[in-house]
Short mmCIF file of C-alpha atoms in Angstrom, two decimals:
data_model
loop_
_atom_site.label_atom_id
_atom_site.label_comp_id
_atom_site.label_asym_id
_atom_site.label_seq_id
_atom_site.Cartn_x
_atom_site.Cartn_y
_atom_site.Cartn_z
CA MET U 1276 96.77 128.03 145.70
CA ALA U 1277 99.82 128.48 143.51
CA PRO U 1278 99.96 131.68 141.47
CA GLU U 1279 98.86 131.34 137.83
CA ARG U 1280 101.38 133.50 136.03
CA PHE U 1281 99.85 133.35 132.57
CA HIS U 1282 96.49 134.58 133.88
CA GLU U 1283 98.21 137.22 135.98
CA GLN U 1284 100.11 138.45 132.95
CA PHE U 1285 96.94 138.38 130.83
CA ASP U 1286 95.42 140.89 133.24
CA HIS U 1287 98.59 142.99 133.24
CA ILE U 1288 98.82 143.12 129.44
CA GLN U 1289 95.08 143.72 129.03
CA ARG U 1290 95.32 146.76 131.30
CA SER U 1291 98.17 148.08 129.15
CA MET U 1292 96.04 147.60 125.98
CA PRO U 1293 92.57 148.66 127.23
CA ASP U 1294 91.15 149.21 123.75
CA VAL U 1295 92.15 145.77 122.44
CA PRO U 1296 89.97 142.88 123.70
CA LEU U 1297 92.21 139.84 124.14
CA ALA U 1298 91.72 136.10 124.40
CA MET U 1299 93.94 133.13 125.21
CA GLY U 1300 94.73 130.43 122.73
CA PRO U 1301 94.70 127.93 121.30
CA ASP U 1302 91.11 127.19 122.18
CA ASP U 1303 91.78 124.36 124.61
CA THR U 1304 94.96 125.66 126.30
CA ALA U 1305 96.67 128.93 127.23
CA GLU U 1306 99.89 129.21 125.22
CA PHE U 1307 99.51 132.65 123.67
CA LEU U 1308 97.35 135.77 123.60
CA TYR U 1309 95.54 137.21 120.58
CA GLU U 1310 93.13 139.96 119.56
CA LYS U 1311 89.47 139.00 119.64
CA GLY U 1312 87.29 139.43 116.56
CA VAL U 1313 90.18 139.96 114.14
CA VAL U 1314 92.29 137.86 111.77
CA LEU U 1315 95.28 138.75 109.60
CA ALA U 1316 95.77 138.15 105.88
CA ARG U 1317 98.22 139.36 103.28
CA ASP U 1318 97.12 142.44 101.36
CA GLY U 1319 95.53 142.07 97.94
CA GLU U 1320 94.07 138.87 96.51
CA GLU U 1321 94.58 136.83 99.66
CA ALA U 1322 92.83 139.39 101.86
CA ARG U 1323 89.88 139.45 99.45
CA LEU U 1324 89.75 135.65 99.43
CA VAL U 1325 89.74 135.59 103.22
CA GLU U 1326 86.94 138.16 103.39
CA ASP U 1327 84.78 136.41 100.80
CA THR U 1328 85.29 132.97 102.30
CA VAL U 1329 84.59 134.06 105.86
CA ARG U 1330 81.54 136.07 104.80
CA THR U 1331 80.07 133.02 103.07
CA HIS U 1332 80.95 130.72 105.95
CA PHE U 1333 79.34 132.96 108.54
CA THR U 1334 75.93 133.00 106.85
CA ALA U 1335 75.42 129.54 108.35
CA ALA U 1336 76.60 130.52 111.82
CA PRO U 1337 73.73 131.57 114.13
CA ASP U 1338 75.86 133.96 116.18
CA LEU U 1339 77.51 135.75 113.23
CA THR U 1340 76.22 137.75 110.29
CA PRO U 1341 77.85 138.68 106.95
CA ASP U 1342 78.25 142.33 107.90
CA HIS U 1343 80.61 141.32 110.71
CA VAL U 1344 83.26 140.74 108.06
CA ARG U 1345 84.97 144.02 107.28
CA ARG U 1346 88.48 145.38 107.06
CA ALA U 1347 89.62 146.88 110.31
CA SER U 1348 92.48 148.71 108.55
CA PRO U 1349 92.05 149.15 104.78
CA GLU U 1350 95.38 150.86 104.09
CA THR U 1351 98.41 148.86 103.12
CA ASN U 1352 101.79 149.09 104.82
CA ARG U 1353 105.30 147.66 104.56
CA THR U 1354 104.31 144.55 106.45
CA GLY U 1355 101.87 143.65 103.65
CA VAL U 1356 99.28 142.47 106.19
CA THR U 1357 95.65 143.55 106.66
CA ARG U 1358 93.52 143.23 109.81
CA ILE U 1359 90.11 141.85 108.95
CA GLN U 1360 87.32 142.03 111.52
CA VAL U 1361 85.31 138.80 111.54
CA GLY U 1362 83.16 139.18 114.63
CA ASP U 1363 82.17 141.26 117.60
CA PRO U 1364 85.28 141.56 119.81
CA GLY U 1365 82.97 142.05 122.80
CA HIS U 1366 81.59 138.51 122.53
CA GLY U 1367 82.97 135.68 124.61
CA ASP U 1368 85.54 135.76 127.37
CA ARG U 1369 89.30 135.40 127.75
CA SER U 1370 89.20 131.65 127.12
CA GLY U 1371 88.78 132.01 123.35
CA ASP U 1372 86.98 133.61 120.42
CA ARG U 1373 84.50 131.56 118.36
CA ALA U 1374 84.46 134.04 115.48
CA VAL U 1375 88.21 133.84 115.00
CA ALA U 1376 88.12 130.04 115.31
CA HIS U 1377 85.37 129.88 112.63
CA ALA U 1378 87.43 132.11 110.33
CA LEU U 1379 90.51 129.93 110.65
CA ARG U 1380 88.52 126.77 109.94
CA ALA U 1381 86.78 128.36 106.95
CA LEU U 1382 90.11 128.89 105.16
CA ARG U 1383 91.62 125.44 105.72
CA ALA U 1384 90.61 124.01 102.35
CA HIS U 1385 91.93 127.09 100.53
CA GLU U 1386 95.20 126.83 102.45
CA ARG U 1387 95.64 123.19 101.49
CA ARG U 1388 95.17 124.09 97.83
CA ALA U 1389 97.48 127.10 98.06
CA GLY U 1390 100.14 125.15 99.94
CA ARG U 1391 100.63 127.93 102.48
CA ARG U 1392 98.87 129.79 105.27
CA LEU U 1393 96.37 132.47 104.23
CA VAL U 1394 94.98 133.60 107.57
CA SER U 1395 96.21 134.00 111.13
CA ARG U 1396 95.19 135.15 114.57
CA ASN U 1397 96.55 138.56 115.52
CA HIS U 1398 98.87 137.38 118.30
CA VAL U 1399 100.31 139.47 121.11
CA VAL U 1400 104.10 139.62 120.83
CA HIS U 1401 105.62 140.18 124.25
CA ILE U 1402 108.90 140.54 126.07
CA ALA U 1403 110.03 137.00 126.79
CA VAL U 1404 109.69 137.49 130.54
CA ASN U 1405 106.21 138.87 130.22
CA ALA U 1406 103.43 136.43 129.41
CA CYS U 1407 105.87 133.68 130.38
CA PRO U 1408 108.13 135.21 133.01
CA GLY U 1409 111.36 133.54 134.04
CA ASP U 1410 111.24 135.63 137.20
CA GLU U 1411 111.29 139.22 138.39
CA PRO U 1412 114.43 141.21 139.25
CA VAL U 1413 116.02 140.80 142.67
CA PRO U 1414 118.27 143.48 144.23
CA ALA U 1415 121.97 142.62 144.01
CA PRO U 1416 124.72 144.19 146.14
CA LEU U 1417 126.87 146.83 144.49
CA ALA U 1418 130.04 145.31 145.93
CA ALA U 1419 129.57 142.03 144.04
CA GLY U 1420 129.54 143.71 140.63
CA PRO U 1421 127.87 142.34 137.50
CA ASN U 1422 127.96 138.74 136.31
CA PRO U 1423 129.20 138.38 133.58
CA ALA U 1424 131.89 140.78 134.72
CA PRO U 1425 132.89 143.48 132.21
CA ASP U 1426 135.47 142.35 129.69
CA THR U 1427 138.34 144.85 129.83
CA SER U 1428 139.28 144.62 126.15
CA PRO U 1429 139.65 148.03 124.49
CA TYR U 1430 136.99 149.87 122.54
CA ASP U 1431 137.91 150.91 118.98
CA PRO U 1432 135.31 153.07 117.21
CA ASP U 1433 136.67 152.05 113.81
CA THR U 1434 136.07 148.32 114.36
CA ALA U 1435 133.21 148.37 116.91
CA VAL U 1436 130.36 145.95 116.21
CA ASP U 1437 126.99 147.66 115.74
CA VAL U 1438 124.31 146.13 118.03
CA LEU U 1439 120.66 147.19 118.01
CA VAL U 1440 118.61 146.17 121.07
CA VAL U 1441 114.89 146.06 120.25
CA ASP U 1442 113.12 146.13 123.60
CA ASN U 1443 111.73 148.70 126.00
CA GLY U 1444 113.73 151.87 126.55
CA LEU U 1445 116.62 152.79 128.80
CA THR U 1446 116.09 153.98 132.34
CA HIS U 1447 116.57 157.72 132.53
CA ASP U 1448 119.76 157.56 134.63
CA HIS U 1449 121.43 154.62 132.88
CA ARG U 1450 124.56 156.63 132.04
CA ALA U 1451 125.37 156.83 135.76
CA ALA U 1452 126.43 153.19 135.42
CA PRO U 1453 129.97 153.11 133.93
CA LEU U 1454 129.10 149.97 131.94
CA LEU U 1455 126.43 151.90 130.02
CA ALA U 1456 128.27 155.20 129.55
CA ARG U 1457 128.44 154.79 125.75
CA VAL U 1458 125.01 153.17 125.27
CA ARG U 1459 122.59 155.36 123.33
CA GLY U 1460 118.92 155.14 122.48
CA ASP U 1461 115.40 155.80 123.66
CA THR U 1462 114.44 156.47 127.25
CA GLN U 1463 111.62 154.33 128.54
CA LEU U 1464 108.26 156.07 128.79
CA GLY U 1465 106.50 155.79 132.14
CA GLU U 1466 109.47 154.24 133.90
CA ARG U 1467 107.93 154.85 137.33
CA ASP U 1468 104.40 155.34 138.60
CA GLU U 1469 103.05 158.45 140.30
CA GLU U 1470 104.51 157.29 143.62
CA GLY U 1471 107.99 156.79 142.17
CA VAL U 1472 107.77 152.98 142.14
CA LEU U 1473 109.51 151.22 139.26
CA ARG U 1474 106.90 149.82 136.86
CA PRO U 1475 106.91 146.12 135.93
CA TYR U 1476 109.65 145.29 133.39
CA ALA U 1477 111.13 148.80 133.52
CA GLY U 1478 114.86 148.39 133.12
CA HIS U 1479 114.52 145.33 130.89
CA GLY U 1480 116.20 147.00 127.92
CA THR U 1481 118.79 148.59 130.23
CA PHE U 1482 119.68 145.19 131.72
CA ILE U 1483 120.03 143.68 128.24
CA ALA U 1484 122.26 146.51 127.00
CA GLY U 1485 124.50 146.05 130.03
CA LEU U 1486 124.93 142.34 129.32
CA VAL U 1487 125.99 143.03 125.72
CA ALA U 1488 128.41 145.70 126.92
CA ALA U 1489 129.91 143.42 129.58
CA VAL U 1490 130.52 140.50 127.20
CA ALA U 1491 131.56 142.57 124.18
CA PRO U 1492 133.06 145.99 125.05
CA ASN U 1493 133.98 146.73 121.43
CA THR U 1494 130.38 147.46 120.52
CA ASP U 1495 128.22 150.44 119.67
CA ILE U 1496 124.88 149.68 121.35
CA ILE U 1497 121.63 151.46 120.60
CA VAL U 1498 118.38 150.60 122.43
CA ARG U 1499 115.04 151.24 120.77
CA ASN U 1500 111.84 151.59 122.81
CA THR U 1501 109.87 149.26 120.51
CA LEU U 1502 108.02 147.34 123.25
CA ASP U 1503 107.10 149.96 125.81
CA ASP U 1504 103.50 149.06 126.72
CA ALA U 1505 104.03 146.27 129.27
CA GLY U 1506 106.44 144.85 126.72
CA ALA U 1507 103.53 143.83 124.47
CA VAL U 1508 102.40 144.69 120.94
CA LEU U 1509 100.00 143.12 118.46
CA GLU U 1510 101.55 141.02 115.70
CA SER U 1511 99.96 143.34 113.11
CA GLU U 1512 102.01 146.21 114.59
CA PHE U 1513 105.18 144.29 115.42
CA GLY U 1514 106.50 144.01 111.87
CA HIS U 1515 105.96 147.74 111.37
CA ARG U 1516 107.83 148.53 114.59
CA LEU U 1517 110.76 146.32 113.57
CA PHE U 1518 110.98 148.18 110.27
CA GLU U 1519 110.77 151.47 112.16
CA ALA U 1520 113.65 150.45 114.44
CA VAL U 1521 116.00 149.64 111.55
CA ASP U 1522 114.82 152.68 109.58
CA ARG U 1523 115.86 154.94 112.46
CA HIS U 1524 119.13 153.15 113.09
CA GLY U 1525 120.06 151.53 109.80
CA TRP U 1526 120.56 147.79 109.49
CA PRO U 1527 123.10 146.88 112.22
CA ASP U 1528 125.52 143.98 112.45
CA ILE U 1529 123.42 142.32 115.17
CA ILE U 1530 119.87 142.74 116.46
CA SER U 1531 119.24 141.48 120.00
CA LEU U 1532 115.52 140.69 120.41
CA SER U 1533 114.11 139.32 123.66
CA ALA U 1534 110.47 139.11 122.58
CA GLY U 1535 108.15 136.85 120.63
CA THR U 1536 105.17 134.53 120.81
CA SER U 1537 104.18 131.00 120.05
CA ASN U 1538 101.32 130.50 117.60
CA GLY U 1539 100.81 126.75 117.44
CA ARG U 1540 102.43 126.57 113.99
CA THR U 1541 105.79 125.78 112.43
CA ASP U 1542 105.87 128.35 109.62
CA GLY U 1543 106.41 131.66 111.37
CA LEU U 1544 104.36 134.78 112.03
CA LEU U 1545 102.34 136.31 109.23
CA GLY U 1546 102.83 139.79 110.68
CA VAL U 1547 106.64 139.66 110.46
CA ASP U 1548 106.96 137.79 107.15
CA ALA U 1549 107.95 140.92 105.23
CA PHE U 1550 110.53 141.95 107.84
CA MET U 1551 112.04 138.47 107.97
CA ARG U 1552 112.33 138.36 104.18
CA GLU U 1553 114.16 141.68 104.16
CA LEU U 1554 116.36 140.57 107.08
CA ARG U 1555 117.27 137.44 105.12
CA ASP U 1556 118.56 139.59 102.24
CA ARG U 1557 120.63 141.84 104.51
CA GLY U 1558 123.83 140.99 106.34
CA THR U 1559 122.31 141.46 109.80
CA LEU U 1560 122.16 138.61 112.32
CA LEU U 1561 119.02 138.41 114.47
CA VAL U 1562 119.72 136.90 117.91
CA ALA U 1563 116.34 136.07 119.45
CA ALA U 1564 115.06 134.66 122.74
CA ALA U 1565 113.54 131.18 122.74
CA GLY U 1566 110.95 132.08 125.40
CA ASN U 1567 110.25 130.93 128.94
CA ASN U 1568 107.34 128.47 128.71
CA ALA U 1569 109.46 125.34 129.35
CA SER U 1570 107.99 124.14 126.06
CA ALA U 1571 109.18 122.61 122.80
CA THR U 1572 106.56 124.62 120.88
CA PRO U 1573 108.29 127.03 118.46
CA PHE U 1574 108.52 130.62 119.73
CA TRP U 1575 108.73 133.27 117.01
CA PRO U 1576 110.79 135.01 115.66
CA ALA U 1577 113.47 132.84 117.37
CA ALA U 1578 112.22 129.66 115.66
CA TYR U 1579 112.98 131.12 112.22
CA ALA U 1580 116.45 129.73 112.98
CA ASP U 1581 115.01 126.31 112.10
CA LEU U 1582 113.51 127.34 108.74
CA PRO U 1583 115.91 126.73 105.83
CA ASP U 1584 115.36 130.16 104.24
CA HIS U 1585 116.24 131.99 107.45
CA ALA U 1586 118.59 129.65 109.32
CA ASP U 1587 121.74 131.61 108.52
CA ALA U 1588 120.20 134.94 109.56
CA VAL U 1589 118.79 133.94 112.97
CA LEU U 1590 120.33 132.54 116.15
CA SER U 1591 117.73 131.25 118.63
CA VAL U 1592 118.89 131.21 122.25
CA GLY U 1593 117.72 129.19 125.24
CA ALA U 1594 118.76 129.70 128.87
CA LEU U 1595 121.11 127.65 131.01
CA ARG U 1596 120.71 127.49 134.75
CA SER U 1597 123.20 129.25 137.01
CA ASP U 1598 125.82 126.46 136.97
CA GLY U 1599 125.89 126.30 133.16
CA GLU U 1600 125.55 122.52 133.15
CA TYR U 1601 121.84 122.09 132.40
CA GLY U 1602 118.95 124.03 130.93
CA ALA U 1603 117.07 126.43 133.19
CA CYS U 1604 113.70 125.09 134.30
CA PHE U 1605 111.77 127.78 132.40
CA SER U 1606 113.66 127.70 129.09
CA ASN U 1607 111.95 126.65 125.90
CA HIS U 1608 113.82 123.91 124.11
CA GLY U 1609 113.85 121.66 121.07
CA PRO U 1610 115.74 121.36 117.78
CA TRP U 1611 114.70 124.88 116.77
CA VAL U 1612 116.78 126.30 119.68
CA LYS U 1613 120.30 126.47 118.23
CA ALA U 1614 122.37 127.54 121.26
CA TYR U 1615 122.10 128.11 124.99
CA ALA U 1616 123.74 130.73 127.17
CA PRO U 1617 123.66 131.55 130.89
CA GLY U 1618 120.23 132.96 131.65
CA GLU U 1619 119.56 132.26 135.29
CA ARG U 1620 120.46 134.72 138.08
CA LEU U 1621 122.61 136.95 135.92
CA VAL U 1622 123.62 140.23 137.58
CA GLY U 1623 123.54 143.48 135.67
CA VAL U 1624 122.45 147.12 135.61
CA LEU U 1625 118.73 147.68 136.16
CA THR U 1626 118.73 151.41 136.91
CA GLY U 1627 121.37 154.09 137.20
CA PHE U 1628 123.07 154.68 140.51
CA GLU U 1629 121.71 158.13 141.37
CA GLN U 1630 119.28 157.04 144.10
CA PRO U 1631 117.53 153.87 145.36
CA VAL U 1632 114.33 153.00 143.50
CA PRO U 1633 111.42 151.01 145.02
CA TYR U 1634 109.78 148.08 143.23
CA VAL U 1635 106.67 146.04 144.14
CA TYR U 1636 106.65 142.37 143.14
CA GLN U 1637 103.90 141.32 140.76
CA HIS U 1638 104.08 137.51 141.09
CA SER U 1639 104.33 135.30 144.14
CA THR U 1640 106.87 132.51 144.16
CA TYR U 1641 105.76 128.89 144.13
CA ASP U 1642 106.10 126.23 146.79
CA ALA U 1643 107.72 123.95 144.19
CA CYS U 1644 109.02 124.39 140.65
CA ARG U 1645 106.03 124.79 138.36
CA PHE U 1646 107.86 122.76 135.71
CA GLY U 1647 108.78 119.86 137.99
CA PHE U 1648 112.53 120.54 138.37
CA ARG U 1649 114.22 119.62 141.66
CA TYR U 1650 116.76 122.35 142.19
CA ALA U 1651 116.36 125.73 143.87
CA CYS U 1652 115.15 127.45 140.72
CA THR U 1653 113.64 130.89 140.25
CA CYS U 1654 110.09 129.52 140.56
CA ARG U 1655 110.60 129.23 144.31
CA HIS U 1656 113.64 131.25 145.35
CA PRO U 1657 114.07 133.92 146.56
CA ARG U 1658 110.59 133.90 148.03
CA HIS U 1659 108.29 136.90 147.73
CA THR U 1660 104.60 137.77 147.53
CA GLY U 1661 103.32 139.53 144.43
CA LEU U 1662 100.54 142.01 143.75
CA LEU U 1663 98.97 140.23 140.78
CA SER U 1664 99.04 136.89 142.57
CA GLU U 1665 97.25 138.41 145.56
CA ARG U 1666 94.56 139.79 143.26
CA GLN U 1667 94.12 136.36 141.65
CA GLU U 1668 93.90 134.53 144.96
CA SER U 1669 92.08 137.23 146.98
CA THR U 1670 93.99 136.34 150.14
CA GLY U 1671 94.24 139.86 151.47
CA GLY U 1672 98.02 139.59 151.71
CA THR U 1673 100.52 142.36 151.09
CA ALA U 1674 102.82 142.48 148.06
CA GLU U 1675 106.50 142.75 148.89
CA LYS U 1676 108.42 145.95 148.15
CA VAL U 1677 112.20 146.05 147.61
CA MET U 1678 114.75 148.76 146.80
CA PHE U 1679 117.12 148.74 143.83
CA GLU U 1680 120.38 150.67 144.03
CA GLY U 1681 121.69 149.90 140.54
CA TYR U 1682 122.38 146.19 140.13
CA ALA U 1683 119.78 143.44 139.89
CA GLN U 1684 119.76 139.68 139.55
CA TRP U 1685 117.38 138.56 136.80
CA SER U 1686 116.59 135.37 134.89
CA GLY U 1687 115.09 134.46 131.54
CA THR U 1688 115.89 133.68 127.93
CA SER U 1689 115.55 137.46 127.59
CA PHE U 1690 119.00 137.69 129.14
CA ALA U 1691 120.63 134.61 127.67
CA THR U 1692 119.97 136.31 124.31
CA PRO U 1693 122.18 139.42 124.78
CA VAL U 1694 124.88 137.18 126.30
CA ALA U 1695 124.88 135.17 123.06
CA ALA U 1696 124.73 138.34 120.96
CA GLY U 1697 127.71 139.66 122.89
CA MET U 1698 129.66 136.47 122.27
CA VAL U 1699 129.07 136.75 118.52
CA ALA U 1700 130.21 140.39 118.65
CA ALA U 1701 133.29 139.49 120.73
CA HIS U 1702 134.16 136.76 118.23
CA MET U 1703 133.93 139.29 115.40
CA THR U 1704 136.40 141.58 117.20
CA ALA U 1705 138.82 138.82 118.23
CA HIS U 1706 138.95 137.28 114.74
CA LYS U 1707 138.59 140.49 112.71
CA GLU U 1708 135.43 139.03 111.18
CA ARG U 1709 133.09 141.65 109.72
CA ASP U 1710 130.26 139.24 108.79
CA PRO U 1711 128.08 138.47 111.86
CA ARG U 1712 126.52 135.45 110.18
CA ALA U 1713 129.92 133.97 109.48
CA ALA U 1714 130.86 134.73 113.10
CA ARG U 1715 127.75 132.87 114.28
CA ARG U 1716 128.75 129.79 112.26
CA GLN U 1717 132.37 129.97 113.43
CA LEU U 1718 131.44 130.46 117.07
CA LEU U 1719 129.08 127.48 117.17
CA ALA U 1720 131.55 125.29 115.28
CA ALA U 1721 134.39 126.19 117.64
CA THR U 1722 132.58 125.93 120.97
CA ALA U 1723 133.93 123.20 123.20
CA ASP U 1724 131.27 123.72 125.89
CA TYR U 1725 128.09 121.70 125.97
CA ALA U 1726 125.19 121.45 128.40
CA GLU U 1727 122.37 118.98 128.87
CA VAL U 1728 118.86 120.17 128.09
CA ARG U 1729 116.02 117.67 128.39
CA GLY U 1730 118.41 114.81 127.65
CA ALA U 1731 120.04 116.47 124.63
CA HIS U 1732 123.62 117.78 124.53
CA VAL U 1733 123.51 121.34 123.21
CA PRO U 1734 126.08 124.05 122.41
CA ALA U 1735 126.71 126.25 125.45
CA LEU U 1736 127.99 129.79 124.87
CA LEU U 1737 129.79 130.65 128.13
CA PRO U 1738 131.47 134.07 128.33
CA PRO U 1739 134.99 133.98 129.82
CA THR U 1740 134.01 136.57 132.46
CA TRP U 1741 130.84 134.75 133.55
CA ARG U 1742 131.02 133.14 137.00
CA PRO U 1743 128.95 129.96 137.38
CA VAL U 1744 126.90 129.74 140.56
CA PRO U 1745 126.40 126.27 142.08
CA VAL U 1746 122.79 125.17 142.40
CA THR U 1747 121.14 123.58 145.42
CA ARG U 1748 119.58 120.24 144.59
CA LEU U 1749 116.40 119.50 146.43
CA ALA U 1750 115.12 116.17 147.65
CA PRO U 1751 111.94 114.87 145.99
CA PRO U 1752 108.76 115.65 147.90
CA ALA U 1753 107.80 113.13 150.56
#
């Protein structure tokens, strides 16, 4: 049986959030995760309307009673969003939540009259390799060096571009890697388990910071540990954490964000509305990952790049495969993805270089690409057996353990994103452009490189120091 990554990651995220019962959605598929028994509404009149409407609606539902409807968090906050409990979060299973579905249906008529959304699930926002992993890191030899290779242009503190990486924290020994000597920020909590084994997705923020530094050396990079718990956070908390990150750092030139969620809609995330409105009015450019579901469904916040009010402030980034000619098998796609960058088998810094660090794979590779592609993609190569897959399949097999000595090879739109952010920053330095949004427009207008993604020709942002890696094309199955 092939491993079911979404279900494996559901278990992984649920263990990291033991006090938050989760379900998969929408009700007939598994595209995202959300909190059971709770909906979100804007504070004030809209929250009261949601409560009153749901309370009335539930009087006719045999499994729900009016006293189920109560505010889970009565205080207001900068996100302007309230959690409203609409049912018993212990009811049902991971496949869905009837109470939340009833609440969403109850507000449809009000939403049509209001001309906008009034209520939402409380989605789980996750690192873009997490609930939809491109792959897991693979040890890379020290002698080969990173790819993209470090640009040797000089660093000038007076003109350096300010880049904020919102992710999980830095590995404790990251400064031992020369590429990250000037990178500052939070250290990741719980980087290793009690046996010294690297935890899943530890080093994610470190790897991203190294990619920015390699592509754009004239940068001041700060990493914030915003997504530490398995790279996952509830939507109701995500907006607050984004505000917290910029409050601590100040609004930077560029934010690199390799996290998000789909929600089955085309109008954004209720929980980050306030942050996105403030971002729109600042000069900051948000560079955000398009996600790894191989889907055209919008992935937020990246898909804000396709909304007229936010298009200038957001660059959404998909992943190219290792030759740079086509889209990677896992990359989300569609008109809301505005650019693509190398995102398959990049090589960068995972940990410092003080001592080798063990890692146990979580997911088993597939016998064939799970998205139907016919090249040697990360779904199937390099082959390994993972712990979560073994638990799902109950085969009694042994998960594979590897050792990292500093560099890793890793794939995902998570990593195409900092490559694109670095290219915007490098353009700012090369052209003495202080406005990152203007640099975004100039860079996309000037690019002469294009790739093919699902039959469409799309802008390809290829760093000069990136080395394409030829792919192996596979014959169709017999």
